[in-house]
Amino acid sequence: MLRIWADFNSCEGLYGAGPCWCLGYGEKLDDLESVEKELGLADGLRVVLYPGEEDFEVTAVLEKDPLLNKWQARPDWTTFRRLKDD
């Protein structure tokens, strides 16, 4: 499953019901629009999202915003996984 850096502050509300903006992919944190064909991105694709600190991750469903033509993903908060102990 693709692992994508996401902006969790862009989700709507606490454990937002809305989608998060996808900020980057890979070591270089390429924007998804520049690598979408190479990665075979499509609406409905399941991905893993993580914040820049990489202290947790969550499974999500990818979707493309039709107005901005940007990738976003809707997290499934039931899949929340902590990666670091506090």
GROMACS .gro file of N, CA, C and O in nm:
model
  344
    1MET      N    1   0.084  -0.118   0.000
    1MET     CA    2   0.000   0.000   0.000
    1MET      C    3   0.089   0.125   0.000
    1MET      O    4   0.188   0.129   0.073
    2LEU      N    5   0.055   0.223  -0.081
    2LEU     CA    6   0.132   0.347  -0.088
    2LEU      C    7   0.123   0.422   0.044
    2LEU      O    8   0.017   0.427   0.106
    3ARG      N    9   0.234   0.482   0.085
    3ARG     CA   10   0.240   0.559   0.208
    3ARG      C   11   0.259   0.705   0.170
    3ARG      O   12   0.355   0.742   0.101
    4ILE      N   13   0.166   0.791   0.215
    4ILE     CA   14   0.161   0.930   0.170
    4ILE      C   15   0.162   1.025   0.290
    4ILE      O   16   0.089   1.004   0.387
    5TRP      N   17   0.243   1.129   0.280
    5TRP     CA   18   0.248   1.234   0.381
    5TRP      C   19   0.124   1.321   0.362
    5TRP      O   20   0.096   1.367   0.250
    6ALA      N   21   0.048   1.342   0.470
    6ALA     CA   22  -0.077   1.416   0.459
    6ALA      C   23  -0.087   1.527   0.563
    6ALA      O   24  -0.023   1.523   0.668
    7ASP      N   25  -0.169   1.626   0.533
    7ASP     CA   26  -0.196   1.737   0.624
    7ASP      C   27  -0.322   1.704   0.704
    7ASP      O   28  -0.433   1.728   0.657
    8PHE      N   29  -0.305   1.650   0.824
    8PHE     CA   30  -0.420   1.614   0.906
    8PHE      C   31  -0.493   1.735   0.959
    8PHE      O   32  -0.608   1.725   0.999
    9ASN      N   33  -0.429   1.851   0.958
    9ASN     CA   34  -0.498   1.974   1.000
    9ASN      C   35  -0.600   2.018   0.896
    9ASN      O   36  -0.686   2.100   0.925
   10SER      N   37  -0.591   1.965   0.776
   10SER     CA   38  -0.687   2.003   0.672
   10SER      C   39  -0.815   1.921   0.677
   10SER      O   40  -0.912   1.954   0.609
   11CYS      N   41  -0.818   1.816   0.758
   11CYS     CA   42  -0.941   1.737   0.777
   11CYS      C   43  -1.041   1.822   0.853
   11CYS      O   44  -1.005   1.910   0.929
   12GLU      N   45  -1.167   1.791   0.840
   12GLU     CA   46  -1.271   1.870   0.905
   12GLU      C   47  -1.300   1.817   1.045
   12GLU      O   48  -1.347   1.706   1.061
   13GLY      N   49  -1.269   1.898   1.147
   13GLY     CA   50  -1.302   1.863   1.285
   13GLY      C   51  -1.207   1.762   1.346
   13GLY      O   52  -1.114   1.714   1.282
   14LEU      N   53  -1.229   1.731   1.475
   14LEU     CA   54  -1.150   1.631   1.545
   14LEU      C   55  -1.174   1.496   1.483
   14LEU      O   56  -1.289   1.455   1.466
   15TYR      N   57  -1.066   1.424   1.451
   15TYR     CA   58  -1.079   1.300   1.374
   15TYR      C   59  -1.174   1.327   1.258
   15TYR      O   60  -1.278   1.264   1.244
   16GLY      N   61  -1.136   1.424   1.179
   16GLY     CA   62  -1.218   1.477   1.073
   16GLY      C   63  -1.291   1.376   0.988
   16GLY      O   64  -1.238   1.273   0.951
   17ALA      N   65  -1.413   1.408   0.962
   17ALA     CA   66  -1.496   1.326   0.874
   17ALA      C   67  -1.461   1.352   0.728
   17ALA      O   68  -1.491   1.271   0.642
   18GLY      N   69  -1.395   1.464   0.703
   18GLY     CA   70  -1.362   1.500   0.566
   18GLY      C   71  -1.224   1.451   0.525
   18GLY      O   72  -1.149   1.396   0.605
   19PRO      N   73  -1.190   1.474   0.401
   19PRO     CA   74  -1.060   1.429   0.349
   19PRO      C   75  -0.946   1.520   0.394
   19PRO      O   76  -0.967   1.635   0.430
   20CYS      N   77  -0.825   1.465   0.393
   20CYS     CA   78  -0.701   1.538   0.422
   20CYS      C   79  -0.628   1.561   0.290
   20CYS      O   80  -0.628   1.475   0.203
   21TRP      N   81  -0.560   1.673   0.280
   21TRP     CA   82  -0.479   1.698   0.162
   21TRP      C   83  -0.356   1.609   0.166
   21TRP      O   84  -0.292   1.594   0.269
   22CYS      N   85  -0.323   1.552   0.052
   22CYS     CA   86  -0.203   1.469   0.037
   22CYS      C   87  -0.088   1.560  -0.004
   22CYS      O   88  -0.096   1.628  -0.106
   23LEU      N   89   0.018   1.563   0.076
   23LEU     CA   90   0.127   1.658   0.054
   23LEU      C   91   0.245   1.602  -0.021
   23LEU      O   92   0.314   1.676  -0.092
   24GLY      N   93   0.275   1.473  -0.005
   24GLY     CA   94   0.393   1.422  -0.073
   24GLY      C   95   0.406   1.271  -0.067
   24GLY      O   96   0.346   1.206   0.017
   25TYR      N   97   0.488   1.220  -0.159
   25TYR     CA   98   0.512   1.076  -0.168
   25TYR      C   99   0.660   1.049  -0.187
   25TYR      O  100   0.728   1.121  -0.260
   26GLY      N  101   0.710   0.946  -0.122
   26GLY     CA  102   0.848   0.903  -0.142
   26GLY      C  103   0.948   0.986  -0.063
   26GLY      O  104   0.912   1.077   0.011
   27GLU      N  105   1.075   0.952  -0.080
   27GLU     CA  106   1.183   1.019  -0.007
   27GLU      C  107   1.191   1.169  -0.040
   27GLU      O  108   1.223   1.250   0.045
   28LYS      N  109   1.161   1.203  -0.164
   28LYS     CA  110   1.168   1.343  -0.206
   28LYS      C  111   1.037   1.418  -0.179
   28LYS      O  112   1.028   1.537  -0.208
   29LEU      N  113   0.936   1.347  -0.127
   29LEU     CA  114   0.803   1.403  -0.102
   29LEU      C  115   0.748   1.473  -0.226
   29LEU      O  116   0.704   1.587  -0.223
   30ASP      N  117   0.752   1.398  -0.338
   30ASP     CA  118   0.696   1.449  -0.463
   30ASP      C  119   0.547   1.474  -0.446
   30ASP      O  120   0.477   1.397  -0.381
   31ASP      N  121   0.497   1.584  -0.508
   31ASP     CA  122   0.353   1.605  -0.503
   31ASP      C  123   0.286   1.497  -0.588
   31ASP      O  124   0.339   1.453  -0.690
   32LEU      N  125   0.171   1.452  -0.542
   32LEU     CA  126   0.105   1.337  -0.605
   32LEU      C  127   0.066   1.363  -0.750
   32LEU      O  128   0.066   1.272  -0.832
   33GLU      N  129   0.034   1.487  -0.781
   33GLU     CA  130  -0.007   1.518  -0.918
   33GLU      C  131   0.107   1.492  -1.018
   33GLU      O  132   0.082   1.456  -1.131
   34SER      N  133   0.231   1.507  -0.973
   34SER     CA  134   0.344   1.486  -1.065
   34SER      C  135   0.380   1.338  -1.082
   34SER      O  136   0.452   1.304  -1.175
   35VAL      N  137   0.332   1.252  -0.992
   35VAL     CA  138   0.365   1.109  -1.000
   35VAL      C  139   0.241   1.020  -1.012
   35VAL      O  140   0.249   0.899  -1.001
   36GLU      N  141   0.126   1.080  -1.035
   36GLU     CA  142   0.002   1.003  -1.034
   36GLU      C  143  -0.003   0.894  -1.141
   36GLU      O  144  -0.049   0.783  -1.114
   37LYS      N  145   0.045   0.920  -1.261
   37LYS     CA  146   0.044   0.818  -1.366
   37LYS      C  147   0.142   0.705  -1.333
   37LYS      O  148   0.111   0.588  -1.347
   38GLU      N  149   0.260   0.743  -1.288
   38GLU     CA  150   0.363   0.646  -1.251
   38GLU      C  151   0.315   0.553  -1.139
   38GLU      O  152   0.343   0.433  -1.140
   39LEU      N  153   0.242   0.608  -1.042
   39LEU     CA  154   0.193   0.529  -0.929
   39LEU      C  155   0.059   0.462  -0.956
   39LEU      O  156   0.015   0.380  -0.877
   40GLY      N  157  -0.008   0.501  -1.066
   40GLY     CA  158  -0.138   0.444  -1.098
   40GLY      C  159  -0.247   0.490  -1.002
   40GLY      O  160  -0.336   0.413  -0.966
   41LEU      N  161  -0.240   0.618  -0.960
   41LEU     CA  162  -0.339   0.669  -0.865
   41LEU      C  163  -0.477   0.675  -0.929
   41LEU      O  164  -0.491   0.708  -1.047
   42ALA      N  165  -0.577   0.644  -0.848
   42ALA     CA  166  -0.716   0.647  -0.894
   42ALA      C  167  -0.807   0.668  -0.775
   42ALA      O  168  -0.774   0.629  -0.662
   43ASP      N  169  -0.921   0.729  -0.800
   43ASP     CA  170  -1.021   0.743  -0.694
   43ASP      C  171  -1.054   0.606  -0.638
   43ASP      O  172  -1.069   0.509  -0.712
   44GLY      N  173  -1.061   0.599  -0.505
   44GLY     CA  174  -1.096   0.474  -0.440
   44GLY      C  175  -0.978   0.387  -0.399
   44GLY      O  176  -0.995   0.287  -0.330
   45LEU      N  177  -0.856   0.425  -0.441
   45LEU     CA  178  -0.738   0.348  -0.406
   45LEU      C  179  -0.712   0.361  -0.256
   45LEU      O  180  -0.715   0.471  -0.200
   46ARG      N  181  -0.686   0.249  -0.189
   46ARG     CA  182  -0.653   0.251  -0.045
   46ARG      C  183  -0.505   0.282  -0.029
   46ARG      O  184  -0.420   0.223  -0.097
   47VAL      N  185  -0.475   0.377   0.060
   47VAL     CA  186  -0.339   0.421   0.088
   47VAL      C  187  -0.321   0.432   0.239
   47VAL      O  188  -0.417   0.422   0.315
   48VAL      N  189  -0.198   0.455   0.281
   48VAL     CA  190  -0.168   0.482   0.422
   48VAL      C  191  -0.122   0.627   0.431
   48VAL      O  192  -0.036   0.671   0.355
   49LEU      N  193  -0.181   0.702   0.524
   49LEU     CA  194  -0.143   0.841   0.548
   49LEU      C  195  -0.061   0.851   0.675
   49LEU      O  196  -0.084   0.777   0.770
   50TYR      N  197   0.034   0.945   0.678
   50TYR     CA  198   0.111   0.972   0.799
   50TYR      C  199   0.142   1.122   0.805
   50TYR      O  200   0.151   1.188   0.702
   51PRO      N  201   0.158   1.176   0.928
   51PRO     CA  202   0.198   1.316   0.941
   51PRO      C  203   0.349   1.326   0.925
   51PRO      O  204   0.420   1.225   0.930
   52GLY      N  205   0.402   1.445   0.909
   52GLY     CA  206   0.545   1.464   0.893
   52GLY      C  207   0.629   1.404   1.004
   52GLY      O  208   0.739   1.359   0.980
   53GLU      N  209   0.577   1.400   1.126
   53GLU     CA  210   0.654   1.348   1.239
   53GLU      C  211   0.661   1.196   1.237
   53GLU      O  212   0.737   1.136   1.309
   54GLU      N  213   0.577   1.132   1.160
   54GLU     CA  214   0.571   0.985   1.150
   54GLU      C  215   0.549   0.917   1.285
   54GLU      O  216   0.606   0.813   1.312
   55ASP      N  217   0.463   0.976   1.369
   55ASP     CA  218   0.434   0.912   1.496
   55ASP      C  219   0.310   0.823   1.490
   55ASP      O  220   0.286   0.745   1.581
   56PHE      N  221   0.232   0.837   1.383
   56PHE     CA  222   0.117   0.748   1.364
   56PHE      C  223   0.088   0.735   1.215
   56PHE      O  224   0.143   0.807   1.133
   57GLU      N  225   0.002   0.642   1.181
   57GLU     CA  226  -0.046   0.627   1.044
   57GLU      C  227  -0.189   0.578   1.048
   57GLU      O  228  -0.235   0.526   1.150
   58VAL      N  229  -0.258   0.597   0.938
   58VAL     CA  230  -0.398   0.558   0.927
   58VAL      C  231  -0.427   0.521   0.782
   58VAL      O  232  -0.373   0.582   0.689
   59THR      N  233  -0.507   0.419   0.761
   59THR     CA  234  -0.547   0.380   0.626
   59THR      C  235  -0.652   0.480   0.576
   59THR      O  236  -0.732   0.531   0.653
   60ALA      N  237  -0.650   0.506   0.446
   60ALA     CA  238  -0.742   0.605   0.388
   60ALA      C  239  -0.778   0.565   0.245
   60ALA      O  240  -0.714   0.479   0.185
   61VAL      N  241  -0.880   0.633   0.193
   61VAL     CA  242  -0.923   0.612   0.055
   61VAL      C  243  -0.893   0.739  -0.024
   61VAL      O  244  -0.935   0.848   0.014
   62LEU      N  245  -0.820   0.724  -0.131
   62LEU     CA  246  -0.776   0.835  -0.214
   62LEU      C  247  -0.892   0.887  -0.301
   62LEU      O  248  -0.974   0.810  -0.349
   63GLU      N  249  -0.894   1.018  -0.318
   63GLU     CA  250  -0.992   1.082  -0.409
   63GLU      C  251  -0.930   1.209  -0.463
   63GLU      O  252  -0.845   1.270  -0.400
   64LYS      N  253  -0.974   1.248  -0.581
   64LYS     CA  254  -0.921   1.371  -0.642
   64LYS      C  255  -1.027   1.479  -0.633
   64LYS      O  256  -1.142   1.459  -0.670
   65ASP      N  257  -0.987   1.594  -0.580
   65ASP     CA  258  -1.078   1.707  -0.571
   65ASP      C  259  -1.106   1.756  -0.713
   65ASP      O  260  -1.013   1.794  -0.785
   66PRO      N  261  -1.233   1.753  -0.756
   66PRO     CA  262  -1.263   1.787  -0.896
   66PRO      C  263  -1.243   1.935  -0.928
   66PRO      O  264  -1.214   1.969  -1.043
   67LEU      N  265  -1.254   2.023  -0.830
   67LEU     CA  266  -1.238   2.166  -0.856
   67LEU      C  267  -1.091   2.209  -0.859
   67LEU      O  268  -1.051   2.286  -0.944
   68LEU      N  269  -1.013   2.156  -0.766
   68LEU     CA  270  -0.872   2.196  -0.756
   68LEU      C  271  -0.778   2.101  -0.829
   68LEU      O  272  -0.660   2.130  -0.843
   69ASN      N  273  -0.829   1.986  -0.871
   69ASN     CA  274  -0.749   1.885  -0.940
   69ASN      C  275  -0.629   1.842  -0.855
   69ASN      O  276  -0.517   1.828  -0.904
   70LYS      N  277  -0.653   1.828  -0.724
   70LYS     CA  278  -0.550   1.788  -0.627
   70LYS      C  279  -0.595   1.661  -0.556
   70LYS      O  280  -0.714   1.640  -0.533
   71TRP      N  281  -0.497   1.577  -0.517
   71TRP     CA  282  -0.528   1.454  -0.446
   71TRP      C  283  -0.551   1.480  -0.298
   71TRP      O  284  -0.482   1.561  -0.236
   72GLN      N  285  -0.651   1.411  -0.246
   72GLN     CA  286  -0.682   1.411  -0.104
   72GLN      C  287  -0.722   1.269  -0.066
   72GLN      O  288  -0.741   1.185  -0.154
   73ALA      N  289  -0.730   1.242   0.062
   73ALA     CA  290  -0.765   1.107   0.105
   73ALA      C  291  -0.852   1.114   0.230
   73ALA      O  292  -0.829   1.198   0.317
   74ARG      N  293  -0.951   1.028   0.235
   74ARG     CA  294  -1.045   1.023   0.347
   74ARG      C  295  -1.000   0.914   0.444
   74ARG      O  296  -1.008   0.796   0.415
   75PRO      N  297  -0.950   0.954   0.563
   75PRO     CA  298  -0.899   0.857   0.659
   75PRO      C  299  -1.009   0.769   0.719
   75PRO      O  300  -1.121   0.814   0.740
   76ASP      N  301  -0.973   0.646   0.746
   76ASP     CA  302  -1.058   0.555   0.823
   76ASP      C  303  -0.996   0.550   0.962
   76ASP      O  304  -0.901   0.476   0.986
   77TRP      N  305  -1.049   0.630   1.054
   77TRP     CA  306  -0.988   0.645   1.186
   77TRP      C  307  -0.993   0.517   1.269
   77TRP      O  308  -0.923   0.507   1.369
   78THR      N  309  -1.070   0.419   1.227
   78THR     CA  310  -1.071   0.292   1.300
   78THR      C  311  -0.941   0.215   1.277
   78THR      O  312  -0.914   0.118   1.346
   79THR      N  313  -0.860   0.259   1.179
   79THR     CA  314  -0.733   0.192   1.148
   79THR      C  315  -0.613   0.266   1.206
   79THR      O  316  -0.499   0.232   1.173
   80PHE      N  317  -0.635   0.365   1.290
   80PHE     CA  318  -0.529   0.444   1.351
   80PHE      C  319  -0.427   0.354   1.419
   80PHE      O  320  -0.462   0.266   1.497
   81ARG      N  321  -0.298   0.376   1.387
   81ARG     CA  322  -0.189   0.299   1.447
   81ARG      C  323  -0.080   0.394   1.496
   81ARG      O  324  -0.027   0.472   1.417
   82ARG      N  325  -0.047   0.387   1.624
   82ARG     CA  326   0.062   0.467   1.680
   82ARG      C  327   0.194   0.397   1.646
   82ARG      O  328   0.207   0.277   1.663
   83LEU      N  329   0.293   0.473   1.598
   83LEU     CA  330   0.422   0.417   1.560
   83LEU      C  331   0.531   0.444   1.662
   83LEU      O  332   0.631   0.376   1.664
   84LYS      N  333   0.511   0.547   1.746
   84LYS     CA  334   0.610   0.583   1.848
   84LYS      C  335   0.542   0.583   1.984
   84LYS      O  336   0.427   0.623   1.996
   85ASP      N  337   0.616   0.541   2.083
   85ASP     CA  338   0.567   0.555   2.221
   85ASP      C  339   0.605   0.693   2.271
   85ASP      O  340   0.712   0.743   2.242
   86ASP      N  341   0.514   0.754   2.346
   86ASP     CA  342   0.543   0.887   2.402
   86ASP      C  343   0.636   0.880   2.520
   86ASP      O  344   0.656   0.788   2.585
   0.00000   0.00000   0.00000
